[in-house]
CSV table of C-alpha atoms and ligand atoms in Angstrom, one decimal:
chain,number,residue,atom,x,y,z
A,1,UNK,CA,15.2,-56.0,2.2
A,2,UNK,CA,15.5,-56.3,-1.8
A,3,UNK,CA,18.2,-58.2,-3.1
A,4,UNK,CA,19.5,-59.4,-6.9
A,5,UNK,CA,21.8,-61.6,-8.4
A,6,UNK,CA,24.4,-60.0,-9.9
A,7,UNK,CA,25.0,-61.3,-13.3
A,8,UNK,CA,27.7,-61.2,-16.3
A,9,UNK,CA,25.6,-62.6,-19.1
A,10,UNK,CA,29.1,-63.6,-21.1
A,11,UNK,CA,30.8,-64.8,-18.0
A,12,UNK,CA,30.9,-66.7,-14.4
A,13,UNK,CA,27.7,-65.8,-12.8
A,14,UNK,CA,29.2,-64.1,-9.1
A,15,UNK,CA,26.4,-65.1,-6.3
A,16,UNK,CA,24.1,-62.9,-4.3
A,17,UNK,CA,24.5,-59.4,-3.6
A,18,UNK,CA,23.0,-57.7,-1.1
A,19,UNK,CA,21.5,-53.7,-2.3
A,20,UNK,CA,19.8,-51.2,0.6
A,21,UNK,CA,20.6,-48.2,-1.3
A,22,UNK,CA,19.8,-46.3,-4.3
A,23,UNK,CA,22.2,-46.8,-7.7
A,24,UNK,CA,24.0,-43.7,-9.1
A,25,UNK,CA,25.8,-43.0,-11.7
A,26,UNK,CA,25.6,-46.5,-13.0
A,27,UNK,CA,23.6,-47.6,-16.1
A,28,UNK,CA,22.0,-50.8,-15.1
A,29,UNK,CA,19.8,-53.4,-16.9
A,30,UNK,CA,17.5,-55.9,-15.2
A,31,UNK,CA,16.3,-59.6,-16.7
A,32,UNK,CA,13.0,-59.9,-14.7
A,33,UNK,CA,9.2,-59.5,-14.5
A,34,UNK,CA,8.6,-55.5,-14.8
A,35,UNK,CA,6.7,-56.1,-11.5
A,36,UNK,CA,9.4,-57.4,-9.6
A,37,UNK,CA,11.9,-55.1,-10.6
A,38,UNK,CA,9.8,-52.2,-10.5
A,39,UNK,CA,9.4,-53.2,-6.9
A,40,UNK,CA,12.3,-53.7,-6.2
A,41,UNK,CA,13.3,-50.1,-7.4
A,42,UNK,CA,10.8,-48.8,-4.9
A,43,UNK,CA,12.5,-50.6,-2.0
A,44,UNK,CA,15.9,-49.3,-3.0
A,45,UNK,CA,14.4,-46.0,-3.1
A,46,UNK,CA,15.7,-45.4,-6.4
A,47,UNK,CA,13.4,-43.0,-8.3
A,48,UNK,CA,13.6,-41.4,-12.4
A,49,UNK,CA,12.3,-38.4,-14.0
A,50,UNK,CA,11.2,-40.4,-17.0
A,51,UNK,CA,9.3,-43.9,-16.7
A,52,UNK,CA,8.4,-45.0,-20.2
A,53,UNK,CA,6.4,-48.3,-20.8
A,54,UNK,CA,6.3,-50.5,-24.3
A,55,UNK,CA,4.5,-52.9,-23.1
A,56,UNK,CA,2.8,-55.7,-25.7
A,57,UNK,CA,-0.1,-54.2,-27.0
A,58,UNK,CA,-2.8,-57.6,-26.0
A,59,UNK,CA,-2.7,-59.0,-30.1
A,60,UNK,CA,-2.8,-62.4,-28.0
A,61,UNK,CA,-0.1,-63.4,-30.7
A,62,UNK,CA,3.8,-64.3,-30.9
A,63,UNK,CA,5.5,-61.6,-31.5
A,64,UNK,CA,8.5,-62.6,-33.9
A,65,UNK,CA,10.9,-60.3,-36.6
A,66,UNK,CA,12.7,-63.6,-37.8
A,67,UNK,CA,12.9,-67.1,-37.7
A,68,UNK,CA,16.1,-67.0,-36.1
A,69,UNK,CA,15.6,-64.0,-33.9
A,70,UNK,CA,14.0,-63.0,-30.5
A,71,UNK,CA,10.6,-63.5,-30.0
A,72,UNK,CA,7.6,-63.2,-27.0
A,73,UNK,CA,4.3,-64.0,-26.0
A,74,UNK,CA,2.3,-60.8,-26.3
A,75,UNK,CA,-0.9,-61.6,-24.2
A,76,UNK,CA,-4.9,-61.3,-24.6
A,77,UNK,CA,-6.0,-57.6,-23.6
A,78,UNK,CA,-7.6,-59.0,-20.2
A,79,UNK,CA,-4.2,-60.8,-19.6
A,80,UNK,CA,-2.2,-57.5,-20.5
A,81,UNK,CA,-4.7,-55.2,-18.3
A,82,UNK,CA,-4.0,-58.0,-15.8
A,83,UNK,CA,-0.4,-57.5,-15.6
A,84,UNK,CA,0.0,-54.0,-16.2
A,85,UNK,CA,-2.3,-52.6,-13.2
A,86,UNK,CA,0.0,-53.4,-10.3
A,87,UNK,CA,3.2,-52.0,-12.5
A,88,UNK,CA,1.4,-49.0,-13.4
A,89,UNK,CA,0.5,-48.8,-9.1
A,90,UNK,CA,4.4,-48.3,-8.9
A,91,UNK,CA,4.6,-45.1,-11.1
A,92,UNK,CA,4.2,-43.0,-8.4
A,93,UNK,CA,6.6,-44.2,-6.0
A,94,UNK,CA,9.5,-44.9,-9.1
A,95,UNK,CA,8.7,-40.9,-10.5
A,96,UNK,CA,10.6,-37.8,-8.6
A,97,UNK,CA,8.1,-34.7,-8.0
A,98,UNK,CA,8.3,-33.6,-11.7
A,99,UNK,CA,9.1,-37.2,-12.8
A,100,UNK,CA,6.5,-37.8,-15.8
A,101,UNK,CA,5.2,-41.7,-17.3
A,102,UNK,CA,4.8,-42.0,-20.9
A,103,UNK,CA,3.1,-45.5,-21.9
A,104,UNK,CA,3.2,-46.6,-25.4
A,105,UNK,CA,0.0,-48.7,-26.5
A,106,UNK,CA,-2.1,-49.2,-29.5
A,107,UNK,CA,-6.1,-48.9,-30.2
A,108,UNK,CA,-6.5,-52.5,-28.0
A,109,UNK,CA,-5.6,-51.3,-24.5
A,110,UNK,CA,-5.2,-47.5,-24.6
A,111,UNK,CA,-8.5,-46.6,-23.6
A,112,UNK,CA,-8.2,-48.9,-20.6
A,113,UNK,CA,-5.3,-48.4,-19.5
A,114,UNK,CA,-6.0,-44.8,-19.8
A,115,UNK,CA,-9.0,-45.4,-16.7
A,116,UNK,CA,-6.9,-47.0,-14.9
A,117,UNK,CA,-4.3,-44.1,-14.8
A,118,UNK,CA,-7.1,-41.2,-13.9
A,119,UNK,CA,-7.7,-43.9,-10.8
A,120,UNK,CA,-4.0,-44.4,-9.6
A,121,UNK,CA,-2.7,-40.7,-10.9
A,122,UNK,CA,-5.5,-38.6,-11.1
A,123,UNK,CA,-7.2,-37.5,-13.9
A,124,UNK,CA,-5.5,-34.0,-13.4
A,125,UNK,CA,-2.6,-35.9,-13.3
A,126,UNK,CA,-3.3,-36.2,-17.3
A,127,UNK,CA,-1.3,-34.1,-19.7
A,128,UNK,CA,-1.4,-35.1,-23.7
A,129,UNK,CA,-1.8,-37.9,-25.5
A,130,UNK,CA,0.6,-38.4,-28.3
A,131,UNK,CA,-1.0,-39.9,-31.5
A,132,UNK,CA,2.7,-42.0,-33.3
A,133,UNK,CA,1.4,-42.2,-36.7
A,134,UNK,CA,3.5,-44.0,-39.5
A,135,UNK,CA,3.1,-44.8,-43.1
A,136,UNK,CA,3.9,-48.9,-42.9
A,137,UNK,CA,3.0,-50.9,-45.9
A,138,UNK,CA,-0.3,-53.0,-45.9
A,139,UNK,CA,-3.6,-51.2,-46.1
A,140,UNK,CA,-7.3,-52.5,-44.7
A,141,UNK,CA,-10.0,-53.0,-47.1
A,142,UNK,CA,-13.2,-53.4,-45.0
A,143,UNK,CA,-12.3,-50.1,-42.5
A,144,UNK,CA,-9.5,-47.8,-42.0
A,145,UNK,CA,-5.6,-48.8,-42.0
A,146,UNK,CA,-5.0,-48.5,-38.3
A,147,UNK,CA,-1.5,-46.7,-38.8
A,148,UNK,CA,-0.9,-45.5,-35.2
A,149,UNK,CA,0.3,-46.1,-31.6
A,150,UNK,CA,-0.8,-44.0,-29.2
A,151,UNK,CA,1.6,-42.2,-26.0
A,152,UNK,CA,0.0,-41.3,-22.6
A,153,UNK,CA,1.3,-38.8,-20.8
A,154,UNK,CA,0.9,-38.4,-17.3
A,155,UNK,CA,2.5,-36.5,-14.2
A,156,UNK,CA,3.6,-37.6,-11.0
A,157,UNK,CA,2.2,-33.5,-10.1
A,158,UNK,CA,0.8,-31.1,-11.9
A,159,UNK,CA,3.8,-29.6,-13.6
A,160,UNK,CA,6.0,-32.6,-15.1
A,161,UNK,CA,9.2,-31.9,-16.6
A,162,UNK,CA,9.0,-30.5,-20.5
A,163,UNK,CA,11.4,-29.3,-22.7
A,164,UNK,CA,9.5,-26.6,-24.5
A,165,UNK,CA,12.7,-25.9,-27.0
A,166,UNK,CA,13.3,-29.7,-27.8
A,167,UNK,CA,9.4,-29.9,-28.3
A,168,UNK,CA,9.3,-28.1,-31.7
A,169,UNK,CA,10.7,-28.6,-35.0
A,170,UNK,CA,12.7,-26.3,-37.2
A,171,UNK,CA,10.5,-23.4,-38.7
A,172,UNK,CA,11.8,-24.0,-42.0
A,173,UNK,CA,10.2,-27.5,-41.8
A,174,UNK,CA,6.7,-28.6,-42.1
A,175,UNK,CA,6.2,-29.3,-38.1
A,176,UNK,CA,4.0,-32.1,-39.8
A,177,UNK,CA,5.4,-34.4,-42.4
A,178,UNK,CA,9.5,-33.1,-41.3
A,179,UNK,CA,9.8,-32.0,-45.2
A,180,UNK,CA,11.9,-28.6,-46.0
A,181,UNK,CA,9.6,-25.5,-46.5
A,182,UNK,CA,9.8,-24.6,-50.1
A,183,UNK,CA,10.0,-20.6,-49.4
A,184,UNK,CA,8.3,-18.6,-46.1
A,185,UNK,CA,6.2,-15.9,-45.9
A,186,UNK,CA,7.6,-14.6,-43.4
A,187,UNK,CA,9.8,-11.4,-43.6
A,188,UNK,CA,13.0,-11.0,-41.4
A,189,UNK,CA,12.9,-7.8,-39.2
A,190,UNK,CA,15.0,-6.7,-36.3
A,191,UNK,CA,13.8,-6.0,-33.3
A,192,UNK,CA,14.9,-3.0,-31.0
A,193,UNK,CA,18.0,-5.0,-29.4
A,194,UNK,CA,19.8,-5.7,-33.0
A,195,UNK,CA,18.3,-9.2,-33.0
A,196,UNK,CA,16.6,-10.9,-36.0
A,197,UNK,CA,13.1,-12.0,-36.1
A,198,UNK,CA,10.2,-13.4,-38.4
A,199,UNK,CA,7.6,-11.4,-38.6
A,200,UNK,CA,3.6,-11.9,-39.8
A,201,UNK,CA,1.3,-9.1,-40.5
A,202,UNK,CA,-2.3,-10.7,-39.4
A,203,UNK,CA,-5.6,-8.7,-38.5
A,204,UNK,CA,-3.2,-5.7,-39.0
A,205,UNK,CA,-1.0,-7.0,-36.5
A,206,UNK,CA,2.5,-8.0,-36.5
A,207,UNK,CA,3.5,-11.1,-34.5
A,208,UNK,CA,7.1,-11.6,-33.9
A,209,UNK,CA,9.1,-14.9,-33.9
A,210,UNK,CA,12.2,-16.1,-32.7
A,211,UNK,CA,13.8,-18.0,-35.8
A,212,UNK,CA,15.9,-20.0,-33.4
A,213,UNK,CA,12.9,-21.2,-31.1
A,214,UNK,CA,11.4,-23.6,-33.8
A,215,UNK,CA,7.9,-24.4,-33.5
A,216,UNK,CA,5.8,-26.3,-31.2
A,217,UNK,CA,5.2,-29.8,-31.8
A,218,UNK,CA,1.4,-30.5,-31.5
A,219,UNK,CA,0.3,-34.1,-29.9
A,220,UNK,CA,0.1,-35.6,-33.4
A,221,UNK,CA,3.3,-36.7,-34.9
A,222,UNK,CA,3.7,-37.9,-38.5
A,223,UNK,CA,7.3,-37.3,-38.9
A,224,UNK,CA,8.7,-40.1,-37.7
A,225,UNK,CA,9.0,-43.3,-39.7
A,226,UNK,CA,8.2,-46.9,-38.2
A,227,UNK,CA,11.2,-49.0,-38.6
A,228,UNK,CA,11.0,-51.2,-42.5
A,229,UNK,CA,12.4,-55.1,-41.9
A,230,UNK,CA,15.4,-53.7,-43.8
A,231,UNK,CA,15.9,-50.4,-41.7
A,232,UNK,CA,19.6,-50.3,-41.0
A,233,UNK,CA,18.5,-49.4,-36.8
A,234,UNK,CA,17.0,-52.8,-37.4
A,235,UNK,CA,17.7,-55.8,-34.7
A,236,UNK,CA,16.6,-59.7,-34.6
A,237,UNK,CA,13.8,-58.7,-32.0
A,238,UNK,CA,9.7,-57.5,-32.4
A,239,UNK,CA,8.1,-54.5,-32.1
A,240,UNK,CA,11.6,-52.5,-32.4
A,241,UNK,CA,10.7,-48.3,-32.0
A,242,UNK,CA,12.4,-46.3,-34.0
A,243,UNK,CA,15.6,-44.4,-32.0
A,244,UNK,CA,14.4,-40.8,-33.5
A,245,UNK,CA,10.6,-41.4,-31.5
A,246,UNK,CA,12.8,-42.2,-28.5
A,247,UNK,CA,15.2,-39.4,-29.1
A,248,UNK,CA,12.4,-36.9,-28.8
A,249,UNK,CA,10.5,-38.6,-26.2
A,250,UNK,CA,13.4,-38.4,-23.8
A,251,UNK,CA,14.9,-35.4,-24.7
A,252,UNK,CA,11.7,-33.4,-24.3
A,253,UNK,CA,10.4,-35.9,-20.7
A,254,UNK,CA,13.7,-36.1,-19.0
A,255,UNK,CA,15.9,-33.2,-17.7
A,256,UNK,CA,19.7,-33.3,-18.8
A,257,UNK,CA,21.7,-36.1,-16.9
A,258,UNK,CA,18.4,-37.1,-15.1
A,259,UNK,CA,17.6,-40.9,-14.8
A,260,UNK,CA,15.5,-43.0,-17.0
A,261,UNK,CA,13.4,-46.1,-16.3
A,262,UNK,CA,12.1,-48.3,-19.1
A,263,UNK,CA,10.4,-51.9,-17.3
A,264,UNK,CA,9.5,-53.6,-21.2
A,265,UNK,CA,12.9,-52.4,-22.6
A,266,UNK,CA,12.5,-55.3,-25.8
A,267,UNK,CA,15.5,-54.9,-27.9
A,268,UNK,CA,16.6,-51.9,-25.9
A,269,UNK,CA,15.8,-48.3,-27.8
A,270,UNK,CA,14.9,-46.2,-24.9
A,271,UNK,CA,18.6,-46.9,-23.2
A,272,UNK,CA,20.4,-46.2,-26.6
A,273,UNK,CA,18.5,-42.9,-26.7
A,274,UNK,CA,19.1,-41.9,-22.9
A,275,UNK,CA,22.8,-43.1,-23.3
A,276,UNK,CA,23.1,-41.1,-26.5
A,277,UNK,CA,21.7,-38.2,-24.5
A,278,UNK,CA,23.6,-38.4,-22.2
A,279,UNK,CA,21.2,-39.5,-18.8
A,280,UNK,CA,21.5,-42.3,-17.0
A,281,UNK,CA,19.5,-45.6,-17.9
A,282,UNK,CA,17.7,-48.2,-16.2
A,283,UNK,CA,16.4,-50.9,-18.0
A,284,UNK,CA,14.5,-54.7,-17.8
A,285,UNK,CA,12.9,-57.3,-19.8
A,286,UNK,CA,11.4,-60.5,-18.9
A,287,UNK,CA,13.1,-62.2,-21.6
A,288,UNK,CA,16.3,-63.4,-22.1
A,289,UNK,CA,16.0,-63.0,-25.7
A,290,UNK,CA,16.4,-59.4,-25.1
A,291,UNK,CA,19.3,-59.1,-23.0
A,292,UNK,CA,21.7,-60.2,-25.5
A,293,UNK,CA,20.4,-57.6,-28.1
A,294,UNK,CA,20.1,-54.7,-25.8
A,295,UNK,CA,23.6,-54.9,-24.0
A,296,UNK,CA,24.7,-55.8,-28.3
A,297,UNK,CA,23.1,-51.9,-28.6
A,298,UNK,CA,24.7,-50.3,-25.7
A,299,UNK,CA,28.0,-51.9,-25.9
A,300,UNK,CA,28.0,-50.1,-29.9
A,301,UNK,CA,27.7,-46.6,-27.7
A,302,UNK,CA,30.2,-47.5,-25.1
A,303,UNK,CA,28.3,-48.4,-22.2
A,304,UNK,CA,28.7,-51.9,-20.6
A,305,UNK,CA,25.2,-51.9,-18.2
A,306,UNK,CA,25.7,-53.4,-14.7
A,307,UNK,CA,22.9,-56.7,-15.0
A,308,UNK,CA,20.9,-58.5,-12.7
A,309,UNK,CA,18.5,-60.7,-12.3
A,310,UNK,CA,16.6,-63.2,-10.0
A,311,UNK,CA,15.3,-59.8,-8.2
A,312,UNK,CA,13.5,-60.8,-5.2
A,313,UNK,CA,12.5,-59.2,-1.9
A,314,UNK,CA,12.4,-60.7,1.4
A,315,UNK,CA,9.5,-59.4,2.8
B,401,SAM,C1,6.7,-54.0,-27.3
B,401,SAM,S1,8.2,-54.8,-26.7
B,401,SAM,C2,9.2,-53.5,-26.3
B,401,SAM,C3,10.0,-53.0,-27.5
B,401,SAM,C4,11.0,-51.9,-27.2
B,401,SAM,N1,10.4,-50.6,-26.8
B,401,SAM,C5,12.0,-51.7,-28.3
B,401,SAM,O1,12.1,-50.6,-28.9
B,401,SAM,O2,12.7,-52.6,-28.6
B,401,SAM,C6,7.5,-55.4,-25.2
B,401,SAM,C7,8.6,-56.1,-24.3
B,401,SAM,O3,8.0,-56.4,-23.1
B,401,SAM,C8,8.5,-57.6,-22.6
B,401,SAM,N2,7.6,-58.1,-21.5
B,401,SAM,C9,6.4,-58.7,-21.7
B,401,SAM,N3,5.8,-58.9,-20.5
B,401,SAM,C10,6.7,-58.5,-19.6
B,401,SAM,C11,6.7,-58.5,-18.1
B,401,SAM,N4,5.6,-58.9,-17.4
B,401,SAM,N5,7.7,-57.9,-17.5
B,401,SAM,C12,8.8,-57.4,-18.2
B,401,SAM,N6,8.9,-57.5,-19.6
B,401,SAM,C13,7.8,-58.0,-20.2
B,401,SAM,C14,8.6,-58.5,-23.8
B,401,SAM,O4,9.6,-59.5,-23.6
B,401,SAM,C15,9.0,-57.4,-24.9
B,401,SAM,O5,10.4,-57.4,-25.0
């Protein structure tokens, strides 16, 4: 049977409660080892159509934004690769049939952790990988600025969940850099049923597109800026995302109203974006630094997060 302490962060801690059954229609936020809560997750049964995973990225460095605010240990790779294996062993139990796992790494640990979800998913399990690149100040001198983070995308199946419309950008803006056009070359005709389309003449032939439908985004995104130390999204706590990455990320990975589960939730961007969404959020850290910050975020969009912690399961 799993069980958590039921917590109020600004207030009298109440004792033990007891939980057999799946939450709904509550967002909820966890202070605890991803492990521990992701397991305990699995033996309430509860299960999300969008996992996504920030874990540290293995600099084997403190991670800090400020002297005064929140900081953690990010681990050696080994160490990282260590403690991500058994949370990554979860993703299939925590996922629903079309339920899809995006994990968020850099040039350290992708590459491994990308074996070791072709050996718990399946290679065919596989779907994109996202390059995140941003322009950040600071540029190398004896090889290439490393200036991006890298997405995997995997599906519980075959066929995760995808939101072809919120995957593409306005046609009248450079899918790339996010800049307005300056003029198109594309004429405006109307088709036979009165509606109005684009139209190219290639080859001889004319191709036909909705002006509404945008176009698809391609697994290399450059128009979204990291957050700057004075970005007003900004919060006392490292390795911040920006809300816009998140935005798209869970509009495009998680149905409307479905549930979202974020294990490494750091300052707390993947709630805000599900809450602003509108879907239903689940989030933990292992540090208390965190907690104050994320429920800080959600509180400035309404939500007040039921919080545990202590998660343990009697075996
Ligand atoms: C890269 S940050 C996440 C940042 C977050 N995406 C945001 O936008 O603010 C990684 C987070 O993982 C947390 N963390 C590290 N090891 C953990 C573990 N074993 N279980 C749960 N959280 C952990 C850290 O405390 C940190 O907040």
């Amino acid at each position: 049977m799993p069980f958590v302490i039921r917590w109020e962060p600004a207030g009298t801690p109440p004792p033990l409660r007891v939980f057999d059954s799946p939450s709904r229609g509550v967002h909820e936020l966890f202070l605890g080892d991803a492990l521990d809560v992701g397991r305990f997750l699995v033996q309430r049964g509860d299960t999300f159509d969008l996992l996504y995973m920030d874990p540290p990225f293995g600099t084997a460095r403190t991670q800090q934004t400020t002297q005064e605010g929140g900081s953690y240990r990010d681990p050696p790779v080994e160490a990282l690769l260590e403690m991500l294996y058994p949370v990554l062993e979860l993703a299939p139990k925590l996922l629903t049939d079309r339920g899809g796992l995006l994990v968020h790494l850099d040039h350290r640990a992708v590459w491994a952790v990308k074996l070791m979800l072709d050996q718990i998913l399946g290679p065919d399990r596989f779907q994109n990988q996202i390059i995140w690149h941003y322009r950040s100040g600071g540029r190398a001198t004896r090889r290439y600025s490393r200036k991006h983070d890298v997405i995997l995308w995997y599906g519980k199946g075959t066929a995760p969940w995808f939101d072809a419309r919120a995957a593409s950008s306005p046609r009248d803006r450079c899918a790339l850099c996010g800049q307005a056009k300056r003029s198109s070359h594309l004429r405006t005709v109307q088709g036979d049923d009165g509606r109005l389309f684009k139209a190219i003449k290639s080859n001889g032939k004319t191709y036909l597109y909705d002006p509404e439908a945008g176009v698809p985004l391609s697994d290399v995104w450059v128009d979204i800026g990291h957050l700057h130390q004075l970005h007003p999204e900004r919060r006392a706590y490292p390795s911040q995302k920006p809300l816009a990455l998140l935005e798209r990320l869970v509009g495009i990975h998680c149905p409307p109203a479905g549930r979202v589960l974020d294990l490494f939730a750091g300052s707390g961007t993947t709630l805000v974006a599900g809450v602003r969404l509108g879907r239903e959020v689940t989030g933990g850290d292992a540090n208390p630094e965190a907690i104050p910050v994320v429920l800080e975020r959600l509180a400035a969009e309404g939500v007040t997060p039921a919080c545990y912690t202590e998660v343990g399961h009697a075996e």
